[in-house]
Coordinates of C-alpha atoms (C1' of nucleotides) in Angstrom, one line a residue:
Chain A
M1 CA -10.9 -32.7 -61.8
E2 CA -12.6 -31.4 -58.7
S3 CA -11.0 -28.8 -56.5
L4 CA -10.1 -28.7 -52.9
G5 CA -12.2 -25.6 -52.5
D6 CA -12.7 -24.7 -48.9
W7 CA -12.2 -28.3 -47.6
R8 CA -9.3 -29.0 -45.4
R9 CA -8.3 -32.2 -43.6
D10 CA -9.7 -32.3 -40.1
K11 CA -7.7 -35.3 -38.9
Y12 CA -5.4 -38.1 -40.0
V13 CA -7.2 -41.4 -39.6
N14 CA -5.1 -42.4 -36.6
E15 CA -6.1 -39.2 -34.8
V16 CA -9.8 -40.0 -34.6
T17 CA -11.0 -40.6 -31.0
E18 CA -14.3 -41.5 -29.5
D19 CA -15.0 -37.8 -29.1
D20 CA -15.3 -37.6 -32.9
Y21 CA -18.0 -40.2 -33.1
D22 CA -21.1 -38.8 -34.9
K23 CA -19.3 -35.8 -36.0
E24 CA -18.8 -34.8 -39.6
L25 CA -15.1 -34.6 -40.5
V26 CA -13.0 -34.2 -43.7
F27 CA -10.4 -36.8 -44.5
M28 CA -7.9 -36.7 -47.4
G29 CA -5.8 -39.3 -48.9
W30 CA -5.5 -42.1 -51.5
V31 CA -8.0 -44.7 -52.6
Q32 CA -6.3 -48.0 -51.6
D33 CA -9.2 -50.2 -52.7
I34 CA -12.8 -50.1 -53.4
M35 CA -15.1 -53.1 -52.7
V36 CA -18.3 -52.8 -54.6
L37 CA -21.3 -54.7 -53.3
G38 CA -24.1 -53.5 -55.6
K39 CA -25.7 -50.4 -54.1
I40 CA -23.2 -50.1 -51.3
S41 CA -19.4 -49.7 -51.7
F42 CA -16.5 -49.6 -49.3
I43 CA -13.6 -47.3 -50.1
I44 CA -10.4 -48.0 -48.2
L45 CA -8.9 -44.5 -47.7
R46 CA -5.3 -44.2 -46.8
D47 CA -3.4 -41.3 -45.3
R48 CA -0.2 -41.0 -43.3
G49 CA -1.9 -42.2 -40.3
G50 CA -3.3 -45.4 -41.7
T51 CA -6.5 -46.6 -43.4
V52 CA -10.1 -46.1 -42.8
Q53 CA -13.2 -47.6 -44.4
V54 CA -15.5 -45.1 -46.1
V55 CA -19.0 -46.4 -46.6
M56 CA -20.7 -45.1 -49.7
S57 CA -24.3 -45.9 -50.5
R58 CA -26.1 -45.3 -53.8
N59 CA -29.2 -44.1 -52.0
E60 CA -27.2 -41.5 -50.1
I61 CA -25.2 -39.9 -52.9
G62 CA -27.3 -40.5 -56.0
A63 CA -26.9 -43.1 -58.8
N64 CA -24.9 -41.1 -61.2
R65 CA -22.3 -40.0 -58.7
Y66 CA -22.2 -43.4 -57.2
N67 CA -21.5 -45.2 -60.4
F68 CA -18.7 -42.8 -61.2
L69 CA -17.1 -43.0 -57.7
K70 CA -17.2 -46.8 -57.4
K71 CA -15.0 -47.0 -60.5
L72 CA -12.2 -44.7 -59.2
P73 CA -8.8 -46.1 -60.1
R74 CA -6.8 -47.3 -57.1
E75 CA -4.5 -44.7 -55.7
S76 CA -6.5 -41.8 -56.9
V77 CA -6.6 -38.8 -54.5
I78 CA -9.8 -37.9 -52.8
A79 CA -11.2 -35.8 -50.1
V80 CA -14.1 -37.3 -48.1
K81 CA -16.6 -35.5 -46.0
G82 CA -18.5 -37.9 -43.8
V83 CA -19.8 -38.8 -40.3
V84 CA -17.5 -40.9 -38.1
V85 CA -19.6 -43.9 -37.0
P86 CA -18.5 -46.4 -34.4
N87 CA -18.6 -50.0 -35.7
P88 CA -17.1 -52.9 -33.8
Q89 CA -17.1 -54.9 -37.0
V90 CA -14.4 -52.9 -38.7
Q91 CA -10.7 -52.9 -37.9
Q92 CA -10.4 -49.4 -36.6
G93 CA -13.6 -49.6 -34.6
F94 CA -15.1 -46.8 -36.7
E95 CA -15.9 -46.0 -40.3
I96 CA -16.9 -43.0 -42.3
Q97 CA -20.4 -42.7 -43.5
C98 CA -19.8 -40.8 -46.7
K99 CA -21.7 -37.6 -47.4
E100 CA -19.7 -36.1 -50.2
I101 CA -16.4 -36.9 -52.0
R102 CA -14.2 -34.6 -54.0
V103 CA -12.0 -36.3 -56.6
L104 CA -8.8 -34.3 -56.5
N105 CA -6.7 -36.4 -58.9
L106 CA -7.0 -39.7 -60.8
A107 CA -4.3 -42.3 -60.8
K108 CA -3.2 -44.2 -63.9
S109 CA -3.9 -47.9 -64.1
P110 CA -2.5 -50.5 -63.7
L111 CA -0.1 -49.4 -61.0
P112 CA 3.6 -50.2 -61.6
I113 CA 3.9 -51.8 -58.2
S114 CA 1.2 -52.8 -55.8
V115 CA 0.8 -50.5 -52.9
D116 CA -1.5 -52.6 -50.7
G117 CA 1.1 -55.4 -50.3
Q118 CA -0.7 -57.9 -52.5
V119 CA 2.5 -58.7 -54.5
R120 CA 6.0 -58.0 -53.2
A121 CA 8.0 -56.2 -55.8
N122 CA 11.8 -56.5 -56.1
M123 CA 13.9 -53.8 -54.4
D124 CA 15.0 -52.6 -57.8
T125 CA 11.4 -52.2 -59.1
R126 CA 10.4 -50.6 -55.8
L127 CA 13.2 -48.0 -56.1
D128 CA 12.2 -47.2 -59.7
W129 CA 8.8 -46.3 -58.3
R130 CA 10.0 -45.1 -54.9
F131 CA 7.1 -42.6 -54.4
L132 CA 4.6 -45.4 -54.8
D133 CA 6.7 -47.7 -52.6
L134 CA 6.7 -45.1 -49.9
R135 CA 2.9 -45.2 -49.8
K136 CA 3.3 -48.5 -47.9
P137 CA 3.1 -48.2 -44.1
E138 CA 6.1 -50.5 -43.6
V139 CA 8.2 -48.3 -45.8
Q140 CA 6.9 -45.1 -44.3
A141 CA 7.7 -46.5 -40.9
I142 CA 11.4 -46.7 -41.7
F143 CA 11.5 -43.0 -42.5
K144 CA 9.4 -41.9 -39.6
I145 CA 12.0 -43.7 -37.4
R146 CA 14.8 -42.2 -39.3
S147 CA 13.3 -38.7 -38.6
T148 CA 13.1 -39.5 -34.9
V149 CA 16.6 -40.9 -34.8
L150 CA 18.3 -37.9 -36.5
S151 CA 16.4 -35.3 -34.6
A152 CA 17.0 -37.1 -31.3
M153 CA 20.7 -37.3 -32.1
R154 CA 20.8 -33.6 -32.8
D155 CA 19.0 -32.8 -29.5
I156 CA 21.1 -35.2 -27.4
L157 CA 24.4 -34.0 -28.8
L158 CA 23.4 -30.4 -28.2
E159 CA 22.5 -31.3 -24.6
E160 CA 25.9 -33.0 -24.3
G161 CA 27.5 -29.6 -25.1
F162 CA 28.3 -30.2 -28.7
I163 CA 28.1 -27.4 -31.3
E164 CA 26.6 -28.3 -34.7
I165 CA 28.9 -27.6 -37.6
H166 CA 28.8 -28.0 -41.4
T167 CA 31.9 -28.7 -43.3
P168 CA 32.4 -28.6 -47.1
K169 CA 31.4 -31.6 -49.2
I170 CA 33.4 -30.3 -52.2
V171 CA 37.1 -30.7 -51.4
A172 CA 40.4 -30.3 -53.3
T173 CA 42.1 -33.5 -52.2
A174 CA 41.8 -36.8 -50.6
T175 CA 40.9 -36.5 -47.0
E176 CA 41.9 -39.7 -45.4
G177 CA 43.3 -41.6 -48.3
G178 CA 42.3 -45.2 -48.7
T179 CA 38.9 -45.0 -50.2
A180 CA 38.2 -43.8 -53.7
L181 CA 36.6 -40.4 -54.3
F182 CA 34.1 -39.0 -56.8
K183 CA 35.9 -36.6 -59.1
M184 CA 34.1 -33.5 -60.2
K185 CA 34.7 -30.3 -62.1
Y186 CA 35.1 -27.2 -60.0
F187 CA 35.2 -24.4 -62.6
D188 CA 38.5 -25.0 -64.3
R189 CA 39.9 -27.2 -61.5
V190 CA 39.4 -30.7 -60.3
A191 CA 37.6 -31.3 -57.1
Y192 CA 36.2 -34.2 -55.2
L193 CA 33.2 -35.1 -53.1
N194 CA 34.2 -35.5 -49.5
Q195 CA 34.4 -39.0 -48.1
S196 CA 34.2 -37.8 -44.5
P197 CA 34.3 -34.6 -42.4
Q198 CA 37.2 -36.0 -40.5
L199 CA 39.9 -33.5 -41.3
F200 CA 37.6 -30.5 -41.0
K201 CA 36.1 -31.6 -37.7
Q202 CA 39.6 -32.2 -36.3
S203 CA 40.7 -28.8 -37.3
M204 CA 37.8 -27.4 -35.3
M205 CA 39.6 -28.8 -32.2
A206 CA 42.1 -26.1 -32.7
T207 CA 39.5 -23.4 -32.5
G208 CA 38.2 -23.7 -28.9
L209 CA 34.8 -24.7 -30.0
D210 CA 35.8 -27.8 -28.0
R211 CA 33.0 -30.2 -28.9
V212 CA 31.5 -30.3 -32.4
F213 CA 29.2 -32.6 -34.4
E214 CA 28.0 -32.8 -37.9
I215 CA 25.2 -34.8 -39.5
G216 CA 25.7 -34.9 -43.2
P217 CA 26.4 -36.8 -46.4
A218 CA 29.6 -38.7 -47.1
F219 CA 30.6 -40.0 -50.6
R220 CA 32.6 -43.0 -51.4
A221 CA 33.4 -44.1 -54.9
E222 CA 34.0 -47.7 -54.0
E223 CA 32.4 -50.2 -56.4
H224 CA 31.1 -52.2 -53.6
D225 CA 27.9 -54.0 -54.2
T226 CA 26.6 -55.3 -50.9
L227 CA 23.6 -55.0 -48.6
R228 CA 25.4 -52.7 -46.3
H229 CA 27.2 -50.2 -48.5
L230 CA 26.1 -47.0 -50.2
N231 CA 28.0 -44.6 -52.3
E232 CA 26.2 -41.7 -50.5
Y233 CA 25.4 -42.2 -46.9
T234 CA 24.6 -40.1 -43.9
S235 CA 27.4 -39.8 -41.3
I236 CA 27.0 -38.6 -37.8
D237 CA 30.3 -37.3 -36.7
I238 CA 31.6 -35.9 -33.4
E239 CA 34.9 -34.6 -32.3
M240 CA 35.7 -33.6 -28.7
A241 CA 38.8 -31.8 -27.3
F242 CA 40.6 -32.6 -24.1
S243 CA 39.3 -36.2 -24.4
D244 CA 40.4 -39.7 -25.1
E245 CA 38.7 -42.6 -26.8
N246 CA 36.9 -43.7 -23.6
D247 CA 35.2 -40.3 -23.4
A248 CA 34.2 -40.6 -27.0
M249 CA 32.8 -44.1 -26.4
E250 CA 30.8 -42.9 -23.4
V251 CA 29.2 -40.2 -25.5
L252 CA 28.3 -42.7 -28.2
E253 CA 27.0 -45.1 -25.6
R254 CA 24.7 -42.5 -24.0
L255 CA 23.6 -41.3 -27.4
V256 CA 22.7 -44.8 -28.6
V257 CA 20.8 -45.6 -25.4
R258 CA 18.8 -42.4 -25.5
V259 CA 18.0 -42.8 -29.2
Y260 CA 16.6 -46.2 -28.5
G261 CA 14.5 -44.8 -25.8
K262 CA 13.2 -42.0 -28.0
V263 CA 12.4 -44.4 -30.8
L264 CA 10.6 -46.7 -28.5
A265 CA 8.6 -43.8 -27.1
E266 CA 7.8 -42.1 -30.4
N267 CA 7.6 -44.8 -32.9
Y268 CA 5.9 -47.6 -31.1
S269 CA 3.4 -48.2 -33.9
D270 CA 6.1 -48.0 -36.6
L271 CA 8.1 -50.6 -34.8
Q272 CA 5.0 -52.8 -34.7
T273 CA 4.4 -52.2 -38.4
L274 CA 7.9 -53.3 -39.1
N275 CA 7.5 -56.3 -36.7
V276 CA 10.6 -55.5 -34.6
E277 CA 10.9 -55.5 -30.9
H278 CA 13.5 -53.6 -28.9
T279 CA 14.5 -53.0 -25.4
V280 CA 16.6 -50.1 -24.5
P281 CA 20.2 -51.4 -24.3
E282 CA 21.9 -51.3 -20.9
P283 CA 25.1 -49.3 -20.6
P284 CA 28.0 -49.9 -20.4
F285 CA 28.2 -51.9 -23.6
K286 CA 30.8 -54.7 -23.6
R287 CA 34.3 -53.7 -24.5
V288 CA 36.4 -56.4 -26.1
K289 CA 39.9 -56.1 -27.3
Y290 CA 40.7 -56.9 -30.9
S291 CA 43.4 -59.3 -29.7
E292 CA 40.8 -61.3 -27.8
L293 CA 38.7 -61.6 -30.9
I294 CA 41.6 -62.8 -32.9
E295 CA 42.4 -65.4 -30.3
R296 CA 38.8 -66.6 -30.4
L297 CA 38.8 -66.8 -34.2
Q298 CA 42.1 -68.7 -34.1
N299 CA 40.4 -71.2 -31.8
E300 CA 37.6 -71.5 -34.3
G301 CA 40.1 -72.2 -37.0
L302 CA 39.2 -69.2 -39.1
E303 CA 41.4 -69.0 -42.2
V304 CA 42.2 -66.0 -44.3
E305 CA 44.0 -65.5 -47.6
D306 CA 47.6 -64.2 -47.0
E307 CA 48.1 -61.0 -48.9
R308 CA 51.6 -61.8 -50.1
S309 CA 51.4 -65.5 -50.9
G310 CA 47.7 -65.8 -51.7
Q311 CA 47.7 -68.9 -49.6
K312 CA 45.1 -69.8 -46.9
R313 CA 46.4 -69.5 -43.4
L314 CA 45.0 -69.1 -39.9
I315 CA 43.9 -65.6 -39.0
E316 CA 46.5 -63.7 -37.0
W317 CA 47.0 -60.5 -35.1
G318 CA 47.1 -57.6 -37.6
D319 CA 44.6 -59.1 -40.0
D320 CA 41.4 -57.3 -40.6
I321 CA 38.4 -59.4 -39.4
P322 CA 36.5 -60.6 -42.5
L323 CA 32.7 -60.8 -42.5
E324 CA 32.9 -64.5 -41.9
G325 CA 34.8 -63.8 -38.7
M326 CA 32.4 -61.1 -37.6
K327 CA 29.6 -63.6 -38.0
L328 CA 31.4 -66.0 -35.7
I329 CA 31.9 -63.3 -33.2
A330 CA 28.3 -62.3 -33.5
E331 CA 27.2 -65.7 -32.2
R332 CA 28.6 -64.6 -28.9
Y333 CA 28.2 -60.8 -29.1
K334 CA 24.6 -60.6 -30.3
S335 CA 24.0 -57.0 -29.5
L336 CA 26.0 -53.8 -29.1
Y337 CA 29.7 -54.0 -28.1
F338 CA 32.9 -52.1 -28.6
I339 CA 36.0 -53.5 -30.2
T340 CA 39.0 -51.7 -28.8
H341 CA 42.8 -51.8 -29.1
W342 CA 42.9 -52.2 -32.8
P343 CA 46.2 -52.6 -34.6
T344 CA 47.4 -49.2 -35.7
S345 CA 48.0 -50.6 -39.2
L346 CA 44.3 -51.3 -39.7
K347 CA 43.2 -47.8 -38.8
P348 CA 43.6 -44.4 -40.5
F349 CA 46.8 -42.3 -40.1
Y350 CA 45.2 -39.9 -37.6
I351 CA 44.5 -42.5 -35.0
M352 CA 46.7 -42.2 -31.9
P353 CA 49.0 -45.2 -31.3
L354 CA 49.5 -46.4 -27.8
E355 CA 52.3 -44.8 -25.9
G356 CA 55.1 -47.4 -25.7
D357 CA 53.4 -49.9 -28.1
E358 CA 52.8 -48.1 -31.4
E359 CA 51.5 -51.3 -33.0
V360 CA 48.3 -50.9 -31.0
S361 CA 46.0 -47.9 -31.3
H362 CA 43.5 -45.9 -29.4
A363 CA 40.8 -46.8 -32.0
F364 CA 37.5 -48.5 -31.4
D365 CA 34.5 -49.7 -33.4
L366 CA 30.9 -50.0 -32.2
N367 CA 29.3 -53.1 -33.5
Y368 CA 25.9 -54.7 -33.4
A369 CA 26.3 -58.4 -33.9
E370 CA 28.4 -58.6 -37.1
K371 CA 27.5 -55.1 -38.2
E372 CA 29.9 -52.2 -37.9
L373 CA 28.0 -49.1 -36.9
A374 CA 30.6 -46.6 -35.9
S375 CA 34.3 -46.2 -35.6
G376 CA 36.4 -43.7 -33.8
G377 CA 39.2 -43.2 -31.3
Q378 CA 41.6 -40.8 -29.8
R379 CA 43.4 -38.8 -32.5
I380 CA 47.0 -37.8 -32.9
H381 CA 47.3 -34.2 -31.7
L382 CA 51.1 -34.0 -32.0
P383 CA 52.2 -32.5 -35.3
D384 CA 55.5 -34.4 -35.7
L385 CA 53.9 -37.8 -35.0
L386 CA 51.0 -36.9 -37.3
R387 CA 53.4 -36.0 -40.2
R388 CA 55.3 -39.3 -39.6
R389 CA 52.1 -41.3 -39.6
L390 CA 51.0 -39.6 -42.9
E391 CA 54.3 -40.7 -44.5
E392 CA 54.1 -44.2 -43.1
N393 CA 50.7 -44.5 -44.8
G394 CA 52.2 -43.4 -48.1
L395 CA 50.5 -40.0 -48.0
T396 CA 52.2 -36.7 -48.8
P397 CA 52.2 -34.2 -45.9
E398 CA 52.4 -31.3 -48.3
N399 CA 48.9 -32.2 -49.5
F400 CA 47.6 -31.8 -46.0
T401 CA 48.9 -28.4 -45.2
F402 CA 45.6 -26.9 -44.2
Y403 CA 45.1 -29.8 -41.8
L404 CA 48.6 -29.9 -40.4
N405 CA 48.6 -26.2 -39.8
A406 CA 45.9 -26.6 -37.2
F407 CA 48.2 -28.8 -35.2
E408 CA 51.0 -26.3 -35.1
Y409 CA 49.5 -23.5 -33.0
G410 CA 48.0 -25.2 -30.0
M411 CA 46.0 -28.4 -30.7
P412 CA 44.5 -30.1 -27.6
P413 CA 44.3 -33.9 -27.3
H414 CA 41.0 -35.0 -28.8
A415 CA 38.9 -37.9 -29.8
G416 CA 35.8 -38.6 -31.8
W417 CA 33.8 -41.0 -33.9
G418 CA 31.7 -41.4 -37.0
L419 CA 28.4 -43.3 -36.9
G420 CA 26.7 -44.5 -40.1
A421 CA 23.1 -43.4 -39.9
E422 CA 21.8 -46.0 -42.3
R423 CA 23.7 -48.8 -40.6
F424 CA 22.2 -47.8 -37.3
L425 CA 18.8 -47.7 -38.9
M426 CA 19.2 -51.2 -40.1
V427 CA 19.5 -52.3 -36.5
L428 CA 16.6 -50.2 -35.3
T429 CA 14.2 -51.1 -38.2
G430 CA 15.4 -54.7 -38.8
V431 CA 15.8 -54.1 -42.6
K432 CA 18.3 -56.4 -44.3
N433 CA 19.3 -54.0 -47.1
V434 CA 20.8 -50.7 -46.3
R435 CA 19.1 -49.2 -49.3
E436 CA 15.8 -49.5 -47.4
A437 CA 17.0 -46.8 -45.0
V438 CA 17.5 -44.2 -47.7
L439 CA 14.8 -42.5 -49.7
F440 CA 16.8 -42.6 -52.9
P441 CA 19.9 -44.7 -52.5
R442 CA 23.0 -44.3 -54.5
D443 CA 24.9 -47.4 -55.4
K444 CA 27.2 -48.5 -58.2
K445 CA 24.2 -49.1 -60.5
R446 CA 21.7 -46.6 -59.4
L447 CA 21.8 -42.9 -60.1
V448 CA 18.1 -42.4 -60.9
P449 CA 15.8 -41.6 -59.2
Chain B
rG1 C1' 38.5 -55.4 -58.4
rC2 C1' 37.3 -60.9 -58.1
rC3 C1' 33.5 -65.0 -58.0
rC4 C1' 28.6 -66.9 -58.6
rC5 C1' 23.4 -66.3 -60.5
rG6 C1' 19.2 -64.3 -63.1
rG7 C1' 16.1 -61.6 -67.1
rU8 C1' 8.6 -65.0 -68.8
rG9 C1' 1.9 -60.3 -68.9
rG10 C1' 1.8 -53.9 -65.0
rU11 C1' 3.8 -56.7 -60.5
rG12 C1' 5.6 -61.4 -58.4
rU13 C1' 6.3 -66.3 -60.4
rA14 C1' 6.0 -71.8 -62.8
rG15 C1' 8.0 -74.0 -67.0
rC16 C1' 14.5 -75.2 -68.5
rG17 C1' 14.5 -78.9 -76.1
rG18 C1' 8.5 -81.2 -78.8
rC19 C1' 3.1 -82.2 -73.8
rC20 C1' 3.6 -74.1 -74.3
rU21 C1' -2.0 -71.3 -79.3
rA22 C1' 3.1 -70.8 -71.6
rU23 C1' 1.3 -72.0 -65.1
rC24 C1' -0.4 -69.6 -60.8
rA25 C1' -1.4 -65.3 -57.9
rU26 C1' -2.1 -60.3 -58.1
rC27 C1' -3.7 -56.8 -61.6
rC28 C1' -6.9 -54.6 -65.6
rG29 C1' -12.0 -54.6 -68.2
rG30 C1' -17.3 -56.4 -68.0
rG31 C1' -21.4 -58.6 -65.1
rC32 C1' -24.1 -60.0 -60.1
rC33 C1' -24.7 -58.6 -54.9
rU34 C1' -26.6 -53.0 -49.1
rG35 C1' -22.0 -55.1 -44.7
rU36 C1' -17.4 -56.1 -47.4
rC37 C1' -12.6 -55.6 -45.0
rG38 C1' -6.7 -60.8 -48.2
rA39 C1' -14.6 -59.9 -50.1
rG40 C1' -17.1 -63.7 -53.1
rC41 C1' -19.0 -65.7 -57.8
rC42 C1' -19.3 -65.6 -63.5
rC43 C1' -17.0 -63.9 -68.2
rG44 C1' -12.9 -61.6 -70.7
rG45 C1' -7.6 -59.3 -71.3
rG46 C1' -2.4 -59.2 -70.9
rA47 C1' 4.3 -61.9 -71.2
rC48 C1' 9.1 -65.5 -73.0
rC49 C1' 15.3 -58.7 -72.6
rC50 C1' 18.0 -57.9 -77.7
rG51 C1' 21.0 -60.2 -81.6
rA52 C1' 23.4 -64.3 -83.9
rG53 C1' 23.9 -69.5 -83.9
rU54 C1' 22.8 -75.1 -83.0
rU55 C1' 18.4 -78.2 -84.1
rC56 C1' 13.3 -81.3 -87.9
rA57 C1' 11.8 -78.3 -83.5
rA58 C1' 14.3 -73.0 -78.8
rA59 C1' 11.1 -69.5 -73.3
rU60 C1' 14.2 -73.9 -72.8
rC61 C1' 21.0 -75.3 -75.6
rU62 C1' 25.6 -72.0 -77.3
rC63 C1' 27.9 -67.2 -78.0
rG64 C1' 27.8 -61.9 -77.8
rG65 C1' 25.3 -57.5 -76.0
rC66 C1' 22.2 -54.8 -72.6
rC67 C1' 20.0 -54.8 -67.8
rG68 C1' 19.6 -56.7 -62.9
rG69 C1' 20.5 -59.8 -58.3
rG70 C1' 23.9 -62.1 -54.7
rG71 C1' 28.7 -63.1 -52.3
rC72 C1' 33.8 -61.5 -51.2
rG73 C1' 37.1 -57.6 -50.6
rC74 C1' 36.8 -52.4 -48.6
rC75 C1' 34.3 -49.7 -45.1
rA76 C1' 30.1 -46.4 -41.9

RNA sequence: GCCCCGGUGGUGUAGCGGCCUAUCAUCCGGGCCUGUCGAGCCCGGGACCCGAGUUCAAAUCUCGGCCGGGGCGCCA
């Protein structure tokens, strides 16, 4: 194999401008395709920035070298030194008149999946060969957007006065209850992978840090097998003291709006590659009460299975809204909206019930059409109420000592939310499967790669 | 956890009892071509998930196994 030597990439192909015309530059990347027309060949070279046509003529580089190079397997890695020549005939408006090529590594053939989009492989096959899958511009575009989204969120939250924290992912006991946890060995003890930073970020409210956020993984051992669930996902969590759920919703609203703006500005070409169009959403997002939605669904005649009898009956207040119901709602609420005033019974124990009407809570969800993106609310800050709510949810307060202690020595009222990064990316990138938004998704069946 | 569905060359598929020494595309190998860019043309290559059964006959039907897809529930 030939070595890099003193060659270094001068530009990615998308960075070439008219100023580079007639200059000799070095490009590096992968051989996407070679079209051989006798004594002249066209190599389609691909790097992160796109593809460019490299023109290689036998007369220019010699017959021996030419005959070797024109047979390079697809996806081999090369460095090309050549002159940038304007040419209105080609897609990019310029091509590279090849002077010299260094073959840095050969690719095996045939390829397990096609990289140039000739044949669409199944998601499963693509994930088995994710590194090849990621050579495709439309797959790379998702992760370029993901990078923008997560860095923008960090910047925006810092600007909003939040402090970034990191809470443990290895925990001793169930945090919220409800969802199943992954069990693991912790030396000679049993430990679990954390399902959410909830309890830790709430305990930060008792410290005076006042506003905190965390971007990190969350693990759920549910055997769900859908296009919108992962067993490991990225959660963006905030918690803010001296606040109620409306303050939390406003932070979320500002964050979402600004992230849209950032993505539109920085990933214009990636959005084009993905064939999605966005406009920055206008705040305030609609706020609709849970009870209104239930009424609407009753008018639509939506039936659910009764938990006790197993019989079909009309949906009623207190029922969770099934996906079918969310789809009906999405016909009217096509974009971003908040669902507020949820029944306390449908929300975790730490959500603050309404004063004077404990059946209703200070919880909200942020949805995009039928997709649930975030959920949050005002939390209980009163220790007695919190203990009672734990018990009402069938949980044992003794298991929550570290958490409850934080409420005993001066805990301010507070609120917060958790936003699913991959769910939000589904909306921004238009992908139908949440697995598309993670490099190496973890689901019930997939642990490798 | 419940309910559907599927496994055919490297990839994506057609075929669903005999017409299959299995279709098409892509791919791979060889050949022709100095302007191709979804290159074109000619020649060649490559597959029925595993096991048992039914049948004169199984890619095709039945059962079991393994692997996968989708829906629901639950949630972000």
